[in-house]
Short mmCIF file of C-alpha atoms (C1' of nucleotides) in Angstrom, two decimals:
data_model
loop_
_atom_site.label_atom_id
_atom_site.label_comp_id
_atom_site.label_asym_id
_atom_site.label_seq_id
_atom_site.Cartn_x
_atom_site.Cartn_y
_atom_site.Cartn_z
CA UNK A 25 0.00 0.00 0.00
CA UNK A 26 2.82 2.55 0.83
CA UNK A 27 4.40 1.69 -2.61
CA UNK A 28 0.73 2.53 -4.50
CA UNK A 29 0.38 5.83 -2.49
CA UNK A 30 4.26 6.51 -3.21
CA UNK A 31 3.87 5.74 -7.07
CA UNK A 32 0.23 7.91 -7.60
CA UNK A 33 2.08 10.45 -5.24
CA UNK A 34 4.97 10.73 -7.98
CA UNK A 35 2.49 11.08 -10.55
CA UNK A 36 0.37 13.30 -9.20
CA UNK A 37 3.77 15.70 -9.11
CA UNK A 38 4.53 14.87 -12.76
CA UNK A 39 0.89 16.08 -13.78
CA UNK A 40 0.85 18.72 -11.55
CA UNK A 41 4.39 20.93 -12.35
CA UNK A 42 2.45 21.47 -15.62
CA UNK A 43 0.17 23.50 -14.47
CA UNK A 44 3.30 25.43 -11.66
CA UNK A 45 1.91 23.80 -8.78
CA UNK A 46 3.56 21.93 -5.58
CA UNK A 47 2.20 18.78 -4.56
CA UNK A 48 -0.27 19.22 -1.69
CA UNK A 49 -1.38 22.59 -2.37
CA UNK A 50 -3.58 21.62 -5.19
CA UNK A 51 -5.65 19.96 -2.37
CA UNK A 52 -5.20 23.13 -0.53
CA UNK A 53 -7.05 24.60 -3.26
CA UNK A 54 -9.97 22.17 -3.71
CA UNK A 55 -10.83 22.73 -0.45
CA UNK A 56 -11.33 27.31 -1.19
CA UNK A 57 -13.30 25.59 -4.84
CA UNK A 58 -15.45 24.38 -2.56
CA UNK A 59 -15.85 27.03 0.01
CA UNK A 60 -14.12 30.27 -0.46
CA UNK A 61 -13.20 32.61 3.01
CA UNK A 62 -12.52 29.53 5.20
CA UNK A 63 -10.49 30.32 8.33
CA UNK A 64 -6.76 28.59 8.79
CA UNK A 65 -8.20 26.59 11.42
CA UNK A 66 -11.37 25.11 9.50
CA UNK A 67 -8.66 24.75 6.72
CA UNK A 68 -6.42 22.51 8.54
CA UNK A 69 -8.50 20.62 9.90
CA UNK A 70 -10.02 19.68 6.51
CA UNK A 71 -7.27 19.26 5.27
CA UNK A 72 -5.89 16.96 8.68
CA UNK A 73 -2.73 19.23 8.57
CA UNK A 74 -1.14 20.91 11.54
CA UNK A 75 -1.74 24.82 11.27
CA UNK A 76 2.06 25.33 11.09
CA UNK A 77 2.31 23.32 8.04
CA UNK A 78 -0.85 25.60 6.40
CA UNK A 79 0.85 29.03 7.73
CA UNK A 80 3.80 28.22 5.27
CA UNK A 81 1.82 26.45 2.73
CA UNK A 82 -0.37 30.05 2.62
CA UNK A 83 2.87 32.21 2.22
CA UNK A 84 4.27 30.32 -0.23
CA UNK A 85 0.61 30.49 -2.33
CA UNK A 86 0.26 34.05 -1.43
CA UNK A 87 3.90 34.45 -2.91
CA UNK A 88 2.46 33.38 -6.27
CA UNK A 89 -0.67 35.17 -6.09
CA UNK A 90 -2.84 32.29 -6.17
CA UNK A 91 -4.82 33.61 -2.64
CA UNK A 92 -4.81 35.86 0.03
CA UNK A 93 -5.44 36.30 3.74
CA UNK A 94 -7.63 38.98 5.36
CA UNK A 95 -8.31 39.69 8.62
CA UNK A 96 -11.55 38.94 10.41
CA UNK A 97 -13.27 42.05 11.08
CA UNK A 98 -15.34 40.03 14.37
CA UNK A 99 -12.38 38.19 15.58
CA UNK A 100 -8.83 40.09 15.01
CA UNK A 101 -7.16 36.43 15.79
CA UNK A 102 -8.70 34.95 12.73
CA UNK A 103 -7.67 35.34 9.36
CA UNK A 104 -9.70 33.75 6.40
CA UNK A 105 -8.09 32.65 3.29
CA UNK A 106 -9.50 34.08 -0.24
CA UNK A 107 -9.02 32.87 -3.90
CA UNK A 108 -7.32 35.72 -5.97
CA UNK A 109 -8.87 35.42 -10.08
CA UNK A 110 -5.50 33.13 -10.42
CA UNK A 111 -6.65 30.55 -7.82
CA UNK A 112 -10.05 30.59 -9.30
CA UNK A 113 -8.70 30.23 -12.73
CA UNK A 114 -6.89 27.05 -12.60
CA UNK A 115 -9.71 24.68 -11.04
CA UNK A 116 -10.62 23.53 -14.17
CA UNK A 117 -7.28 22.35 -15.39
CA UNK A 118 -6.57 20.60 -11.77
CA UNK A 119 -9.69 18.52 -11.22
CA UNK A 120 -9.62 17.63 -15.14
CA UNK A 121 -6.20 16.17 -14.12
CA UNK A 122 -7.82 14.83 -10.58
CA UNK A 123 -10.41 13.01 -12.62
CA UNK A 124 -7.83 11.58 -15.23
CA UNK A 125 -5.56 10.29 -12.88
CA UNK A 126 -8.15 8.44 -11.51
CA UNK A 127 -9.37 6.95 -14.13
CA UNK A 128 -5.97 5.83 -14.64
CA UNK A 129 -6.11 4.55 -11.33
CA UNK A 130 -9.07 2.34 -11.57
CA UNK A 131 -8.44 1.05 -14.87
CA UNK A 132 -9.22 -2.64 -15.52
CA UNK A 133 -11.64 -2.49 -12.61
CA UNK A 134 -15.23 -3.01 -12.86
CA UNK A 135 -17.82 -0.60 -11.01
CA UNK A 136 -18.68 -3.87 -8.47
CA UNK A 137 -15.08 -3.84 -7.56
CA UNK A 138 -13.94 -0.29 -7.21
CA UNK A 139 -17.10 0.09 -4.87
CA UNK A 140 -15.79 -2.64 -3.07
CA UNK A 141 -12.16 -1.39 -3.35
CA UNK A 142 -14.12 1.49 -1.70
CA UNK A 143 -15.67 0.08 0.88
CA UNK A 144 -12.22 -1.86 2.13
CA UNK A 145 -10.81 1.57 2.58
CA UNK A 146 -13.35 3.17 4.28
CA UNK A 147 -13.12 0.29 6.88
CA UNK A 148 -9.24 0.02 6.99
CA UNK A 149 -9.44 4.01 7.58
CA UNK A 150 -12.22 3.67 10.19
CA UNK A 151 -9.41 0.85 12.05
CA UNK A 152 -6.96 3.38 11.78
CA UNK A 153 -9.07 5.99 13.12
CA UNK A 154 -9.92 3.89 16.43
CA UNK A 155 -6.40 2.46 17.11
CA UNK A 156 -5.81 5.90 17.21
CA UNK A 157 -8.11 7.09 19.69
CA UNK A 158 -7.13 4.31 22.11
CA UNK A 159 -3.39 5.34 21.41
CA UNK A 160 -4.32 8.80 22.43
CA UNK A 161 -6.74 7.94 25.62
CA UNK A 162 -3.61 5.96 26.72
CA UNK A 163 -1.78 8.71 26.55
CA UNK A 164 -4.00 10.99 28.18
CA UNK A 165 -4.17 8.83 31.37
CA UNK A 166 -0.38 8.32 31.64
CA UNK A 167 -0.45 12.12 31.97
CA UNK A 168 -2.91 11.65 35.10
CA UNK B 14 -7.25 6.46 -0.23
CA UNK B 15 -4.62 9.70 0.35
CA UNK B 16 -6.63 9.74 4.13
CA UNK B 17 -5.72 6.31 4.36
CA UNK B 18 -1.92 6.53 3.53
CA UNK B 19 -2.09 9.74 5.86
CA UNK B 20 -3.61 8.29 8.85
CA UNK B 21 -1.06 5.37 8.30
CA UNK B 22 1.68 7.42 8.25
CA UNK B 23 0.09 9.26 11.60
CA UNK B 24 0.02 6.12 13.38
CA UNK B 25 3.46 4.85 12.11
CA UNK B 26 4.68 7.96 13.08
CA UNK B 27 3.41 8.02 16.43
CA UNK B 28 4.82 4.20 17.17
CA UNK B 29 8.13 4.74 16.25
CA UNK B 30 8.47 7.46 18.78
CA UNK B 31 8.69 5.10 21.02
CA UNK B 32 12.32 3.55 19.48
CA UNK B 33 13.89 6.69 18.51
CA UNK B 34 13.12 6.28 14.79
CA UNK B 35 11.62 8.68 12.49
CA UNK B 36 9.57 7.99 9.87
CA UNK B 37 10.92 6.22 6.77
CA UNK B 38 14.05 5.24 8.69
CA UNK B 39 12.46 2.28 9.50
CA UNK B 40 11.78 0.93 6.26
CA UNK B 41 15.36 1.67 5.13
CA UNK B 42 17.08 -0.46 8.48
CA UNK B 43 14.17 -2.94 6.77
CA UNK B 44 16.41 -3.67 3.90
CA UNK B 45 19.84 -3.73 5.65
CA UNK B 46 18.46 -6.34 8.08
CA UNK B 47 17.45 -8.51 4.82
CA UNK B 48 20.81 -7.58 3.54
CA UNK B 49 23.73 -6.06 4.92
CA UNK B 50 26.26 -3.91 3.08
CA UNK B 51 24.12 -3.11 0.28
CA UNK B 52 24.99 0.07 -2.18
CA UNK B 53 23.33 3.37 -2.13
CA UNK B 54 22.68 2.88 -5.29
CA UNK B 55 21.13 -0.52 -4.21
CA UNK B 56 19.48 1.17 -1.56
CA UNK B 57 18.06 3.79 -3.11
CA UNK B 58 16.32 1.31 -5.86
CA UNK B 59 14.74 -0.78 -3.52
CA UNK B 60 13.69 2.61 -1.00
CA UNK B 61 12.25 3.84 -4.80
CA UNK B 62 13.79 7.17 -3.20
CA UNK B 63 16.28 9.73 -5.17
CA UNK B 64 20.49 9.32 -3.91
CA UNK B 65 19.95 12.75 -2.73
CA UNK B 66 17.42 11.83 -0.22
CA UNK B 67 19.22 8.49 1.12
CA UNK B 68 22.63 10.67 1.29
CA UNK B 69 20.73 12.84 4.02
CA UNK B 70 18.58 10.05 5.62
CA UNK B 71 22.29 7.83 5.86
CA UNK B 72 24.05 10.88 7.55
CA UNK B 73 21.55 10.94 10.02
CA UNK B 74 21.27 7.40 11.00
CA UNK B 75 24.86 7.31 10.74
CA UNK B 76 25.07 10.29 13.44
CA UNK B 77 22.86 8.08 15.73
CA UNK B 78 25.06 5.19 15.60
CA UNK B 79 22.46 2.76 13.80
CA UNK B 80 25.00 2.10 10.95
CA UNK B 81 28.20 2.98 9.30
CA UNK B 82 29.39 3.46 5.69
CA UNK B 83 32.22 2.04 4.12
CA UNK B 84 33.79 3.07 0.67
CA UNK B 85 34.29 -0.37 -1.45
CA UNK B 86 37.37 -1.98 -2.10
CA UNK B 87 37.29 -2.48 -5.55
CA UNK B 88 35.49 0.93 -6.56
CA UNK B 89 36.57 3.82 -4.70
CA UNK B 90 33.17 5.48 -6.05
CA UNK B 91 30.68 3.28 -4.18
CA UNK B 92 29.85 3.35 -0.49
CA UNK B 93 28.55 0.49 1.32
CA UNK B 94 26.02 0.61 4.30
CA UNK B 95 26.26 -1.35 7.08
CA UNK B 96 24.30 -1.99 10.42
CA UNK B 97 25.93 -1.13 13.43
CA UNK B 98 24.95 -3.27 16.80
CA UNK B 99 22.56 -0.86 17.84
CA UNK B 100 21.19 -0.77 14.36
CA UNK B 101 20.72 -4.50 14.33
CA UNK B 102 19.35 -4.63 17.78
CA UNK B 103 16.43 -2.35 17.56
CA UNK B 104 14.78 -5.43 14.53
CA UNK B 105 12.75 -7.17 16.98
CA UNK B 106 10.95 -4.43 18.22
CA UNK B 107 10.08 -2.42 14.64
CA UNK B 108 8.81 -5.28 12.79
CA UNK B 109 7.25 -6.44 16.29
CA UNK B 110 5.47 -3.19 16.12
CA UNK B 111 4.96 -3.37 12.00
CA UNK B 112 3.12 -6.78 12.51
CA UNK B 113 0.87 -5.30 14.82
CA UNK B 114 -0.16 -2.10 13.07
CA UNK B 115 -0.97 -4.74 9.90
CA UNK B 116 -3.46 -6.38 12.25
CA UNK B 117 -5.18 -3.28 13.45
CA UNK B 118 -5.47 -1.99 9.75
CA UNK B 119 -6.72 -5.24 8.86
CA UNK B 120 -9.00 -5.57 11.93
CA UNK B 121 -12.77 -6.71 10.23
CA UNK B 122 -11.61 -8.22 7.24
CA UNK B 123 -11.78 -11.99 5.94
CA UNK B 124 -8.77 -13.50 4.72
CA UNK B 125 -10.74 -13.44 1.61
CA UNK B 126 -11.47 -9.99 1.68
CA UNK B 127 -8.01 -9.33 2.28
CA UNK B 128 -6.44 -11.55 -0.31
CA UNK B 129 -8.95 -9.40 -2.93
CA UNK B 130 -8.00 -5.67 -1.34
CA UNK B 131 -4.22 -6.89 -2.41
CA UNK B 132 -5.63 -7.72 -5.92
CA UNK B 133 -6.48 -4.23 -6.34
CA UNK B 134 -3.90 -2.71 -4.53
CA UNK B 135 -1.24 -4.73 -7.11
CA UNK B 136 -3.77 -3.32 -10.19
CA UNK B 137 -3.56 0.47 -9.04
CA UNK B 138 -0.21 -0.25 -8.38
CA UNK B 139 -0.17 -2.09 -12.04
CA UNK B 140 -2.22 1.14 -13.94
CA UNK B 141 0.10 3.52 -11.75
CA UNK B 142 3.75 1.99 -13.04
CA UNK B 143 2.24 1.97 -16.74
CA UNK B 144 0.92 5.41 -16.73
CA UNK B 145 4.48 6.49 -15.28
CA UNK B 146 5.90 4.04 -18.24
CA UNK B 147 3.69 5.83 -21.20
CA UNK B 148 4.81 9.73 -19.63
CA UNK B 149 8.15 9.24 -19.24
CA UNK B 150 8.20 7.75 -23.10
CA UNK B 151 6.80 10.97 -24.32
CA UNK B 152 9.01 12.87 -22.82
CA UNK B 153 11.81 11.15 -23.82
CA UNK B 154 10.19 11.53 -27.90
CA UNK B 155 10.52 15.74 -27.05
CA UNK B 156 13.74 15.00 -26.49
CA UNK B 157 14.84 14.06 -29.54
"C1'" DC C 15 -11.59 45.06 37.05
"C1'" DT C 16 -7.74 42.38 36.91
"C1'" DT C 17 -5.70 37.95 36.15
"C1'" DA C 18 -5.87 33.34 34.15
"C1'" DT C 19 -7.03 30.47 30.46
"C1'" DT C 20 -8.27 29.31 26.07
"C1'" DT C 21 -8.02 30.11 21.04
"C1'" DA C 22 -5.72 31.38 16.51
"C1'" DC C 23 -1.75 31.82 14.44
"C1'" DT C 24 3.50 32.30 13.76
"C1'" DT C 25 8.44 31.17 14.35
"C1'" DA C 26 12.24 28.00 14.72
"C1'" DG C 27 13.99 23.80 13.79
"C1'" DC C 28 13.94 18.96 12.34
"C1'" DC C 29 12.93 15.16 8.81
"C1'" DG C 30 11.67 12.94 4.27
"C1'" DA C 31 10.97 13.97 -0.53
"C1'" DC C 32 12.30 16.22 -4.80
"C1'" DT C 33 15.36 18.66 -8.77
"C1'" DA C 34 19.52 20.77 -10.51
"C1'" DA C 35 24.13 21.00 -10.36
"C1'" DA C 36 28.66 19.67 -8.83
"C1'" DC C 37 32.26 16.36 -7.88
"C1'" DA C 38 35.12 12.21 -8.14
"C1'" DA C 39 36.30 7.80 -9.86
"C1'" DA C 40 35.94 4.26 -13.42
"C1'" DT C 41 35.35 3.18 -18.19
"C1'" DA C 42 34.97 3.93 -23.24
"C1'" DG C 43 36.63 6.18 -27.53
"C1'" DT C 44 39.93 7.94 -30.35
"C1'" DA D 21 47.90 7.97 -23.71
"C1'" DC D 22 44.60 11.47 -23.37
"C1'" DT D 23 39.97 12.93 -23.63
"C1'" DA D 24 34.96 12.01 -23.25
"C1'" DT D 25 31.36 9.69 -21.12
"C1'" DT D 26 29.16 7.18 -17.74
"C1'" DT D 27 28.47 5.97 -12.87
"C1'" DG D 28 28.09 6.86 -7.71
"C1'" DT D 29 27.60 10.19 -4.34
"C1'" DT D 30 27.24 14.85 -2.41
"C1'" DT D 31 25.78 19.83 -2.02
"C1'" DA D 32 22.39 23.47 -2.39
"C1'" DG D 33 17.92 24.80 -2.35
"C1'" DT D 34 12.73 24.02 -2.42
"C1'" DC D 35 8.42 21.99 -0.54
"C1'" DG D 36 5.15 19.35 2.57
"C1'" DG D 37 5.00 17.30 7.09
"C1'" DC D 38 5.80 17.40 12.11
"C1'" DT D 39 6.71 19.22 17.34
"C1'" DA D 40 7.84 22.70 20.71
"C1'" DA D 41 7.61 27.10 22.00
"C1'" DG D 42 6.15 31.82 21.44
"C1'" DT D 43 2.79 35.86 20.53
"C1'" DA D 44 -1.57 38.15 20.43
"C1'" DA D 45 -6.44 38.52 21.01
"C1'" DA D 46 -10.80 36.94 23.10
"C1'" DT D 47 -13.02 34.93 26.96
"C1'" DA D 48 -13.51 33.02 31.75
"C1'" DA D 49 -12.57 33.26 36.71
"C1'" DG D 50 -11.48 35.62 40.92
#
DNA sequence: CTTATTTACTTAGCCGACTAAACAAATAGT
DNA sequence: ACTATTTGTTTAGTCGGCTAAGTAAATAAG
């Protein structure tokens, strides 16, 4: 499994320096496609990234011009990340790619099997999920 | 599936703590304890990671004592890695822990279901390899 | 009202991953 | 024999990921 997510990881960067991004902030993006404004918090946690990874993942896209940050005017802690017209401009070419690759991906595999495919990850994720909360509650009462 | 590979990589992360490793030096001592001395060359290949990369990862696991590097004999260009004590003594314990995180991932699936969610993973992994075959054969035509 | 705590974000520093470019040693061409 | 090329590794610099520690603003507690 490591080696699949390694080898769709390198060509996700292949596809992806066409069109002057970085791998991992055309995810970034999705994520303001969907819903523009967000806050760095609702952002990273979307995203399951630790908000120091995002605060240099939004400079570097602010250095190209792709978005920008504003302050809230409720809540001067919070700042909530915009599209610029560049950001907006390049969905289409990304999720064309997004949906290519991944019908690359799922070649040779019938609709009954990717949904099953499907379903397999959803439970390995959900495993994942609760080993981790048990990892974490262990934690919390060593701290006690 | 990217969720998946990133809560793995979460809960990897989080176990190997717990020896001193980071992450990704554990699946490099993985191939010196199936075979000692290899090249970085050799290394590198089997990692599927860039010389650059295993030049930094070696220098740090050579600063923590877990192995050494020699320069060959015969070729005063190669380098060959070996395992120090230390680096052969912490085995048990990482695939100990490896074993275990397979079961927990695994946790609510047949041996059936399992033996089909590696079918698919070996076809992604299949489409993947000749979609990175068919690109880099393009490129190589602008080339010429 | 003043202090403590929580919340939102940034800075510093480390690690794994990459590319581009350099370097050094071995080999091939002439 | 001397140059050119290939091979193995390193250096420099970028990016995404993390933790630990710091700052600033809003809220809770006394």
């Amino acid at each position: 499994m490591l080696r699949v997510a390694k080898a769709h990881r390198v060509l996700v960067n292949a596809a992806l320096t066409n069109v002057n991004l970085h791998i991992g902030q055309e995810i970034l993006l999705m994520e303001l496609w969907q819903e523009d404004g967000l806050t760095q918090t609702q952002l990273a946690d979307r995203l399951s990234i630790e908000p120091p990874t995002l605060t240099k993942m939004l400079s570097r896209l602010e250095k190209t011009k792709l978005l920008k940050k504003y302050k809230d005017t409720q809540d001067a802690r919070i700042c909530r990340v915009f599209l610029t017209e560049k950001g907006s401009a390049c969905q289409k070419s990304v999720t064309d790619l997004w949906l290519d690759l991944d019908e690359t991906i799922l070649a040779n595999l019938s609709s009954e099997e990717r949904l099953l495919f499907r379903r397999f990850l959803i439970q390995i994720y959900d495993n994942l999920e609760s080993a981790k909360q048990s990892q974490s509650s262990t934690k919390n009462f060593a701290d006690n």
